[in-house]
Coordinates of C-alpha atoms in Angstrom, one line a residue:
Chain A
M1 CA 29.0 -33.2 13.9
S2 CA 31.8 -31.2 12.4
D3 CA 32.0 -27.4 12.9
V4 CA 31.3 -27.0 9.1
A5 CA 28.2 -29.2 9.3
E6 CA 26.8 -27.2 12.2
R7 CA 27.3 -23.9 10.4
V8 CA 25.8 -25.3 7.2
K9 CA 22.7 -26.6 9.0
K10 CA 22.3 -23.3 10.8
I11 CA 22.2 -21.4 7.5
V12 CA 19.8 -23.9 6.0
I13 CA 17.4 -23.6 8.9
E14 CA 17.5 -19.8 8.8
H15 CA 17.1 -19.4 5.1
L16 CA 14.5 -22.1 4.4
G17 CA 12.6 -21.7 7.7
V18 CA 12.6 -25.5 8.3
D19 CA 12.8 -27.5 11.5
A20 CA 16.3 -28.5 12.6
D21 CA 15.4 -32.2 12.7
K22 CA 14.6 -32.2 9.0
V23 CA 18.1 -30.8 8.1
V24 CA 19.9 -34.1 7.8
D25 CA 22.8 -35.0 5.4
S26 CA 20.5 -36.7 2.9
A27 CA 17.9 -33.9 2.8
N28 CA 17.5 -32.5 -0.7
F29 CA 17.0 -28.7 -0.7
I30 CA 14.2 -28.8 -3.2
D31 CA 12.5 -32.1 -2.7
D32 CA 12.7 -32.4 1.1
L33 CA 13.2 -28.9 2.4
G34 CA 10.8 -26.9 0.1
A35 CA 13.3 -24.7 -1.6
D36 CA 12.8 -23.4 -5.1
S37 CA 15.6 -22.6 -7.6
L38 CA 16.0 -19.1 -6.4
D39 CA 16.3 -20.3 -2.8
T40 CA 19.2 -22.6 -3.8
V41 CA 21.0 -19.7 -5.4
E42 CA 20.7 -17.7 -2.2
L43 CA 21.8 -20.6 -0.1
V44 CA 25.0 -21.0 -2.1
M45 CA 25.6 -17.2 -1.6
A46 CA 25.1 -17.6 2.1
F47 CA 27.6 -20.5 2.2
E48 CA 30.1 -18.3 0.3
E49 CA 29.6 -15.5 2.7
E50 CA 29.8 -17.7 5.9
F51 CA 32.9 -19.6 4.8
G52 CA 34.7 -16.9 2.8
V53 CA 35.0 -19.1 -0.3
E54 CA 33.8 -18.8 -3.9
I55 CA 31.6 -21.6 -5.2
P56 CA 31.7 -21.6 -9.0
D57 CA 28.4 -22.2 -10.8
E58 CA 29.5 -25.7 -12.0
S59 CA 30.2 -26.7 -8.4
A60 CA 27.0 -25.1 -7.1
E61 CA 25.0 -27.3 -9.5
G62 CA 26.3 -30.4 -7.8
I63 CA 25.2 -29.2 -4.3
V64 CA 21.7 -30.5 -4.0
T65 CA 21.6 -32.0 -0.5
V66 CA 22.8 -30.8 2.9
G67 CA 25.5 -33.5 2.8
D68 CA 26.7 -32.2 -0.6
A69 CA 27.2 -28.7 0.9
V70 CA 29.0 -30.0 4.0
K71 CA 31.3 -32.1 1.9
F72 CA 32.1 -29.4 -0.5
L73 CA 32.7 -26.8 2.2
E74 CA 34.8 -29.1 4.4
K75 CA 37.1 -29.6 1.4
A76 CA 37.1 -26.0 0.3
T77 CA 37.9 -24.7 3.8
A78 CA 40.6 -27.4 4.4
K79 CA 42.4 -26.1 1.3
A80 CA 42.3 -22.6 2.5
Chain B
M1 CA -22.8 -1.0 -18.9
R2 CA -22.3 -3.6 -16.2
R3 CA -22.5 -2.2 -12.6
V4 CA -19.6 -2.6 -10.2
V5 CA -20.0 -2.9 -6.4
V6 CA -17.6 -3.1 -3.5
T7 CA -18.0 -6.2 -1.5
G8 CA -14.8 -6.4 0.6
L9 CA -12.4 -4.1 2.3
G10 CA -8.8 -4.5 3.7
M11 CA -6.3 -2.0 5.2
V12 CA -3.0 -1.6 7.0
S13 CA -2.8 2.0 8.0
P14 CA -0.7 4.2 10.4
L15 CA -3.6 4.0 12.8
A16 CA -4.0 0.2 12.9
C17 CA -4.0 -3.1 11.1
G18 CA -7.5 -3.6 9.9
V19 CA -10.3 -1.6 8.3
E20 CA -12.7 -1.3 11.3
Q21 CA -9.7 -0.8 13.7
S22 CA -8.4 2.1 11.5
W23 CA -11.9 3.6 11.0
K24 CA -12.7 3.6 14.7
R25 CA -9.4 5.3 15.5
L26 CA -9.9 7.8 12.6
L27 CA -13.4 8.8 13.9
A28 CA -12.0 9.1 17.4
G29 CA -9.6 11.8 16.1
E30 CA -6.4 9.8 16.6
S31 CA -3.3 10.7 14.7
G32 CA -0.9 8.2 13.3
A33 CA 2.0 10.6 13.6
G34 CA 5.1 10.3 15.7
R35 CA 8.8 10.9 15.5
I36 CA 10.2 8.4 13.0
E37 CA 11.5 5.2 14.6
G38 CA 13.8 2.6 13.1
F39 CA 16.5 4.6 11.3
E40 CA 18.7 7.7 11.7
I41 CA 16.8 10.9 11.4
S42 CA 19.0 13.5 13.2
D43 CA 20.2 15.0 10.0
L44 CA 16.9 14.9 8.1
A45 CA 14.9 18.1 7.8
C46 CA 11.7 16.2 8.4
Q47 CA 11.7 13.8 11.4
V48 CA 8.0 13.1 11.6
G49 CA 6.2 10.2 9.9
M50 CA 3.1 8.1 10.1
Q51 CA 4.5 4.7 10.5
V52 CA 2.4 1.6 10.7
P53 CA 2.2 0.6 14.4
R54 CA 4.2 -2.5 15.1
P55 CA 4.7 -4.6 18.2
G56 CA 7.8 -3.3 20.1
R57 CA 7.7 0.1 18.6
E58 CA 7.0 3.1 20.8
K59 CA 3.8 3.8 18.7
A60 CA 2.5 0.3 19.0
N61 CA -1.2 0.0 20.0
S62 CA -3.6 -2.9 20.6
D63 CA -4.3 -3.1 16.8
A64 CA -0.6 -3.1 15.8
F65 CA 0.6 -4.8 12.6
N66 CA 2.5 -8.0 13.2
A67 CA 4.1 -9.0 9.9
D68 CA 4.5 -12.6 11.1
E69 CA 0.7 -13.0 11.0
W70 CA 0.7 -12.2 7.3
M71 CA 3.9 -13.7 5.8
E72 CA 6.4 -16.2 7.1
P73 CA 9.6 -14.6 8.4
K74 CA 11.7 -16.3 5.7
E75 CA 9.5 -14.8 3.0
Q76 CA 9.5 -11.4 4.6
R77 CA 13.2 -11.3 4.3
K78 CA 12.9 -11.4 0.5
V79 CA 10.5 -8.5 -0.1
D80 CA 10.1 -4.9 0.8
D81 CA 7.4 -3.9 3.3
F82 CA 5.0 -2.6 0.7
I83 CA 4.5 -6.2 -0.6
I84 CA 3.7 -7.4 3.0
F85 CA 1.3 -4.6 3.5
G86 CA -0.4 -5.3 0.2
V87 CA -0.6 -9.0 0.8
A88 CA -2.2 -8.3 4.2
A89 CA -4.8 -5.8 2.9
A90 CA -5.7 -8.1 0.0
R91 CA -6.2 -11.1 2.3
Q92 CA -8.4 -9.0 4.6
A93 CA -10.5 -7.8 1.7
L94 CA -11.1 -11.2 0.2
K95 CA -12.0 -12.6 3.7
D96 CA -14.3 -9.7 4.2
A97 CA -16.0 -10.3 0.9
D98 CA -16.1 -14.1 1.7
W99 CA -14.7 -14.7 -1.8
A100 CA -12.3 -17.7 -2.1
P101 CA -12.5 -18.9 -5.7
K102 CA -12.0 -22.7 -5.8
T103 CA -13.3 -23.7 -9.2
Y104 CA -11.2 -23.0 -12.3
Q105 CA -14.0 -20.8 -13.7
D106 CA -14.2 -18.7 -10.6
Q107 CA -10.4 -18.4 -10.5
I108 CA -10.1 -17.1 -14.1
E109 CA -12.9 -14.6 -13.5
T110 CA -11.1 -13.1 -10.5
G111 CA -8.1 -10.7 -11.1
V112 CA -5.8 -8.4 -9.2
L113 CA -4.9 -4.8 -9.9
I114 CA -2.7 -3.4 -7.0
G115 CA -0.2 -0.6 -7.5
S116 CA 2.4 1.3 -5.6
G117 CA 3.9 4.7 -6.2
I118 CA 7.5 3.9 -5.7
G119 CA 7.9 0.2 -4.9
G120 CA 10.9 -1.3 -3.2
L121 CA 12.9 1.9 -2.5
G122 CA 14.4 0.5 0.7
G123 CA 15.6 -2.7 -0.8
I124 CA 17.1 -1.0 -3.8
N125 CA 19.0 1.3 -1.5
E126 CA 20.3 -1.5 0.7
T127 CA 21.3 -3.7 -2.3
S128 CA 23.1 -1.0 -4.0
L129 CA 25.2 -0.5 -0.8
L130 CA 25.8 -4.2 -0.7
L131 CA 26.8 -4.2 -4.4
Q132 CA 29.3 -1.4 -3.7
E133 CA 30.7 -3.1 -0.6
K134 CA 30.8 -6.8 -1.6
G135 CA 30.3 -6.9 -5.4
P136 CA 27.7 -8.5 -7.7
R137 CA 28.0 -12.0 -6.4
R138 CA 26.3 -11.0 -3.2
V139 CA 23.2 -9.6 -4.9
S140 CA 20.3 -11.9 -3.9
P141 CA 18.2 -13.7 -6.5
F142 CA 15.3 -12.2 -4.5
F143 CA 16.5 -8.6 -5.1
V144 CA 14.4 -8.0 -8.2
P145 CA 11.2 -9.9 -7.4
G146 CA 11.2 -8.4 -3.9
R147 CA 11.2 -4.8 -5.2
L148 CA 8.9 -4.9 -8.3
I149 CA 5.6 -3.1 -7.9
N150 CA 3.5 -5.7 -9.7
L151 CA 4.8 -8.4 -7.3
I152 CA 2.1 -7.4 -4.8
G153 CA -0.4 -8.7 -7.3
G154 CA 2.0 -11.6 -8.0
H155 CA 1.9 -12.7 -4.4
V156 CA -1.8 -12.1 -4.0
S157 CA -2.7 -14.1 -7.1
I158 CA -0.5 -17.0 -6.0
E159 CA -1.9 -17.1 -2.5
H160 CA -5.5 -17.0 -3.5
G161 CA -5.4 -18.7 -6.9
L162 CA -6.6 -15.6 -8.8
K163 CA -6.0 -16.3 -12.5
G164 CA -7.9 -13.4 -14.1
P165 CA -6.3 -10.1 -15.2
N166 CA -3.1 -9.4 -13.3
H167 CA -2.2 -5.8 -13.6
A168 CA -0.5 -3.0 -11.6
V169 CA -0.7 0.8 -11.6
V170 CA 2.2 3.3 -11.0
T171 CA 0.9 6.8 -10.9
A172 CA 2.6 8.3 -7.8
C173 CA 0.0 9.5 -5.3
S174 CA -2.9 8.7 -7.7
T175 CA -2.0 5.0 -7.8
G176 CA -4.7 3.7 -5.4
S177 CA -7.5 5.6 -7.1
H178 CA -6.4 4.7 -10.6
A179 CA -6.1 1.0 -9.5
I180 CA -9.7 1.0 -8.2
G181 CA -11.0 2.9 -11.2
D182 CA -9.2 0.8 -13.8
A183 CA -10.2 -2.4 -12.1
S184 CA -13.8 -1.4 -12.1
R185 CA -13.5 -0.7 -15.8
L186 CA -12.2 -4.2 -16.4
I187 CA -15.3 -5.6 -14.7
M188 CA -17.6 -3.2 -16.6
L189 CA -16.1 -4.4 -19.9
G190 CA -16.4 -8.1 -18.9
D191 CA -12.7 -8.9 -18.6
A192 CA -13.3 -10.0 -15.0
E193 CA -16.2 -10.6 -12.6
V194 CA -14.2 -9.9 -9.5
M195 CA -11.1 -7.8 -8.9
V196 CA -8.9 -7.2 -5.9
A197 CA -7.8 -3.6 -6.3
G198 CA -5.8 -1.1 -4.3
G199 CA -2.4 0.3 -3.5
A200 CA 0.5 -0.3 -1.1
E201 CA 3.5 1.8 -0.1
S202 CA 6.6 1.6 2.1
A203 CA 8.8 4.6 1.2
L204 CA 9.0 5.7 4.8
N205 CA 12.7 5.0 5.0
R206 CA 15.9 7.2 5.1
I207 CA 16.3 7.6 1.4
G208 CA 12.6 8.2 0.9
I209 CA 12.4 10.9 3.5
A210 CA 15.6 12.5 2.1
G211 CA 14.2 12.5 -1.4
F212 CA 10.9 14.1 -0.5
C213 CA 12.7 16.6 1.7
A214 CA 14.8 17.6 -1.3
C215 CA 11.5 18.2 -3.2
K216 CA 10.5 20.5 -0.3
A217 CA 7.3 18.5 0.0
L218 CA 7.5 17.4 3.7
A219 CA 6.5 19.2 6.9
T220 CA 9.6 20.4 8.6
S221 CA 8.4 22.8 11.3
F222 CA 6.8 20.3 13.6
N223 CA 9.6 17.8 14.5
D224 CA 8.8 18.5 18.2
R225 CA 5.0 18.2 17.7
P226 CA 4.5 15.3 15.3
T227 CA 0.7 15.1 15.7
A228 CA 0.3 18.7 14.6
A229 CA 2.4 18.4 11.5
S230 CA -0.3 17.2 9.1
R231 CA -2.8 20.2 9.0
P232 CA -4.5 20.5 5.6
Y233 CA -6.0 24.0 4.9
D234 CA -4.5 25.4 8.0
R235 CA -2.5 28.7 7.9
D236 CA 0.6 27.1 9.4
R237 CA 0.8 24.0 7.2
D238 CA 4.2 23.5 5.6
G239 CA 4.3 20.2 3.9
F240 CA 2.9 16.6 4.0
V241 CA 3.7 13.9 6.5
M242 CA 4.6 10.6 5.0
G243 CA 2.6 7.6 5.8
E244 CA 2.9 3.9 4.8
G245 CA 0.5 0.9 4.5
A246 CA -2.0 -0.5 2.1
G247 CA -5.6 -0.5 1.1
C248 CA -7.4 -3.1 -1.0
V249 CA -11.0 -3.5 -2.0
V250 CA -12.9 -6.4 -3.6
L251 CA -14.8 -5.1 -6.6
E252 CA -17.5 -7.3 -8.1
E253 CA -20.0 -7.2 -10.9
L254 CA -23.4 -6.5 -9.4
E255 CA -25.2 -9.6 -10.5
H256 CA -22.3 -11.8 -9.5
A257 CA -22.4 -10.3 -6.0
K258 CA -26.2 -10.7 -5.8
R259 CA -26.1 -14.3 -6.9
R260 CA -23.8 -15.3 -4.1
G261 CA -25.5 -13.1 -1.5
A262 CA -22.5 -10.9 -0.9
R263 CA -22.8 -7.8 1.3
I264 CA -22.6 -4.7 -0.8
Y265 CA -20.8 -1.7 0.8
A266 CA -21.3 0.7 -2.1
E267 CA -21.3 1.1 -5.9
V268 CA -18.4 2.5 -7.9
T269 CA -20.3 4.7 -10.3
G270 CA -17.8 7.3 -11.5
Y271 CA -14.2 7.4 -12.4
G272 CA -12.4 10.4 -14.0
M273 CA -8.8 11.0 -15.1
S274 CA -6.8 13.9 -16.4
G275 CA -3.3 15.2 -16.9
D276 CA -2.0 18.6 -15.9
A277 CA 0.7 18.8 -18.6
Y278 CA 2.3 21.4 -16.4
H279 CA 5.1 20.5 -13.9
I280 CA 6.8 17.4 -12.6
T281 CA 5.9 18.0 -8.9
A282 CA 3.6 21.0 -8.7
P283 CA -0.1 20.9 -9.7
S284 CA -1.2 23.5 -12.3
E285 CA -2.0 26.6 -10.4
D286 CA -5.4 27.2 -12.0
G287 CA -6.5 23.7 -10.8
D288 CA -7.5 22.9 -14.3
G289 CA -6.4 19.3 -14.1
A290 CA -8.2 18.6 -10.8
Y291 CA -11.3 20.3 -12.2
R292 CA -11.5 18.3 -15.4
C293 CA -10.8 15.1 -13.4
M294 CA -13.7 15.6 -11.0
Q295 CA -16.0 16.7 -13.9
A296 CA -15.1 13.5 -15.8
A297 CA -15.9 11.4 -12.8
L298 CA -19.3 13.1 -12.2
K299 CA -20.2 12.8 -15.9
R300 CA -19.4 9.1 -15.8
A301 CA -21.5 8.7 -12.7
G302 CA -24.4 10.5 -14.4
I303 CA -24.8 13.0 -11.6
T304 CA -24.3 16.7 -11.0
A305 CA -22.4 18.5 -8.3
A306 CA -25.7 19.0 -6.4
D307 CA -25.8 15.2 -5.8
L308 CA -22.5 15.3 -3.9
D309 CA -22.5 14.9 -0.1
Y310 CA -18.9 14.2 0.8
V311 CA -15.5 14.9 -0.8
N312 CA -12.5 13.0 0.6
A313 CA -9.9 15.5 -0.6
H314 CA -6.4 14.9 -1.8
G315 CA -5.5 17.6 0.8
T316 CA -1.9 16.9 1.5
S317 CA -1.2 19.8 3.9
T318 CA 0.9 21.6 1.3
M319 CA 0.5 24.7 -0.8
A320 CA -1.6 22.6 -3.2
D321 CA -4.5 22.4 -0.8
G322 CA -5.8 25.8 -2.0
I323 CA -5.6 24.8 -5.6
E324 CA -7.7 21.7 -5.0
L325 CA -10.2 23.6 -2.8
R326 CA -10.7 26.2 -5.5
A327 CA -11.1 23.5 -8.1
V328 CA -13.8 21.8 -6.0
E329 CA -15.6 25.1 -5.5
R330 CA -15.6 25.6 -9.3
V331 CA -17.1 22.1 -9.7
V332 CA -19.8 22.3 -7.1
G333 CA -20.7 26.0 -7.6
E334 CA -23.8 26.9 -5.5
A335 CA -23.9 23.5 -3.9
A336 CA -20.8 24.3 -1.9
S337 CA -22.7 25.0 1.3
K338 CA -24.2 21.6 1.4
I339 CA -21.0 19.7 0.9
T340 CA -18.6 18.4 3.6
M341 CA -15.0 17.9 2.4
S342 CA -12.2 16.6 4.7
S343 CA -8.7 15.4 4.4
T344 CA -8.1 12.2 6.3
K345 CA -4.4 12.7 5.6
S346 CA -4.6 14.9 8.7
S347 CA -4.9 11.6 10.6
V348 CA -3.1 8.9 8.6
G349 CA -0.6 11.1 6.6
H350 CA 0.1 10.7 2.9
L351 CA 0.3 7.0 2.0
L352 CA 1.5 8.0 -1.5
G353 CA 0.5 5.0 -3.8
A354 CA -1.8 3.6 -1.1
A355 CA -3.5 6.9 -0.4
G356 CA -6.2 6.7 -3.0
A357 CA -7.2 3.2 -1.9
V358 CA -7.2 3.9 1.8
E359 CA -9.2 7.1 1.2
A360 CA -11.7 5.4 -1.1
I361 CA -12.3 2.9 1.8
F362 CA -12.8 5.8 4.2
S363 CA -15.3 7.3 1.7
I364 CA -17.1 4.0 1.5
L365 CA -17.3 3.7 5.3
A366 CA -18.5 7.4 5.4
I367 CA -21.4 6.3 3.3
R368 CA -22.1 3.2 5.4
D369 CA -22.0 5.0 8.7
Q370 CA -23.3 8.4 7.5
V371 CA -20.5 10.3 9.0
A372 CA -17.7 12.4 7.4
P373 CA -14.3 12.0 9.1
A374 CA -12.7 15.2 10.4
T375 CA -9.8 17.4 9.2
L376 CA -7.5 17.4 12.2
N377 CA -5.4 20.5 13.2
L378 CA -7.4 22.9 11.1
D379 CA -7.0 25.6 13.8
N380 CA -6.7 28.7 11.6
P381 CA -8.2 28.1 8.1
A382 CA -6.0 29.6 5.4
F383 CA -9.0 29.9 3.1
E384 CA -12.5 31.3 3.2
T385 CA -15.0 28.8 1.7
A386 CA -18.6 27.9 1.9
I387 CA -17.6 24.2 1.9
D388 CA -17.6 22.6 5.4
L389 CA -14.0 21.3 5.9
A390 CA -15.0 19.4 9.1
P391 CA -12.3 20.9 11.4
H392 CA -11.5 18.8 14.4
T393 CA -14.6 16.7 14.7
P394 CA -16.4 14.2 12.4
R395 CA -19.8 15.3 10.9
K396 CA -22.8 13.1 11.3
R397 CA -24.7 13.8 8.1
K398 CA -26.5 12.3 5.1
I399 CA -23.9 10.8 2.7
D400 CA -25.3 9.0 -0.3
V401 CA -22.6 10.1 -2.8
A402 CA -18.9 10.5 -2.1
L403 CA -16.1 11.8 -4.3
S404 CA -12.5 10.8 -3.6
N405 CA -9.6 12.8 -5.2
S406 CA -6.0 11.9 -5.8
F407 CA -3.4 13.9 -7.6
G408 CA 0.2 12.8 -8.2
F409 CA 3.6 13.9 -9.2
G410 CA 3.8 14.2 -13.0
G411 CA 0.4 15.9 -13.1
T412 CA -1.6 12.7 -12.9
N413 CA -5.1 13.0 -11.5
A414 CA -7.9 10.5 -10.6
S415 CA -11.3 10.9 -9.0
L416 CA -13.7 8.2 -7.9
V417 CA -17.4 8.6 -7.3
L418 CA -18.8 6.1 -4.7
R419 CA -22.5 5.8 -4.1
R420 CA -24.7 4.1 -1.6
Y421 CA -26.0 1.0 -3.3
E422 CA -29.6 1.1 -4.4
A423 CA -31.1 -1.8 -6.3

């Protein structure tokens, strides 16, 4: 697992209070991990804070699974 | 008019988590006071508070409040403590009443009316610092719903499926009494059959203490003797001691309660309100607002002062104690010598928006157990009165009718008359 993936999963586990084994790449924040729309807003904020990047609203809308977040953040931090 | 009875009680107090646990410690003469833990106090004039005992704190006892038992840690993060306290007290009260509405009809007939004096002061403070430091993009989507006063009722209604009236009261230190009074009116008028009513507060934080210190409202001479700081009617009192927590009752239409065989603690027979129209923080010096408020409650209850046994005073341990005492004397007249009046704030402190609810519960238990709780630390009475102020020790006595007073900043007053249930 990449460093980015590990940090993403740690944030998801903390914020959504879910078991680590459920936090797989394909897990949908809302359908699989019990988040509501406000939780997803807060998750994106936590990613921004952890990785020191800004995630524009139009990009945030596309981040619906753990894998989406990892992919986006790997790209964003590689650029930086 | 439909009759309203109390069928469930719930409480988180500076003495304990739980109604019976708090009541037992109250009657044992325990104080919830200590030097404030959890934030910097060295530069605050008042360093004494009545914090809810929690595991790990110096003040923890065997009945401490463990927030994890009442709300998942990930949800706790999103709300201020007053919401967690309120959720806990409401769940206790509904369980105590054995009322868990499952059918749609039962759900729409059950409502919530829980208030708070201040709401999420701590969360507003922390978020404004975050805003200053990191900008608006770091403000959580849970900032607003985690601070709003009516979100106690929001959480309680969601957890228990209560789809009736969903209301909240904000009347400073009268909140808890107004909530119970207003909720009983809703039942009397047929808007609901059952109401969960009360108040919750968690303003015992750095900004809250600083704010009340600035109003010169808090005790400041007892930082080295915390349990002596709350001393209503005593010569050496110099301000109130802030408490935190929540109280909730389940109110129910009498026939509804009887049909399901519910245990009835007491009947809410009287509720009075008044406004001082005098000053933003001080009560009117002639006690006119308090007097009219109590009179209104007695009138509504259809009783006279001679019927009163116990008064749970607002009695904050401030200069206002004397104003209330004289107003009570004016109400009861020659009946003064047969009345016991105590301030349980001497034991639990001033729970602000939760005070009226917690004190109504103590009044109900006083009726149940025929005992008036004591006024602690009343060593040198500042007033001469024919009323028994129950210094130091509880009074075993006949209590059929109790009056509970609450007076708040802004000159908002509420009195409840609670009566032993008789068919």
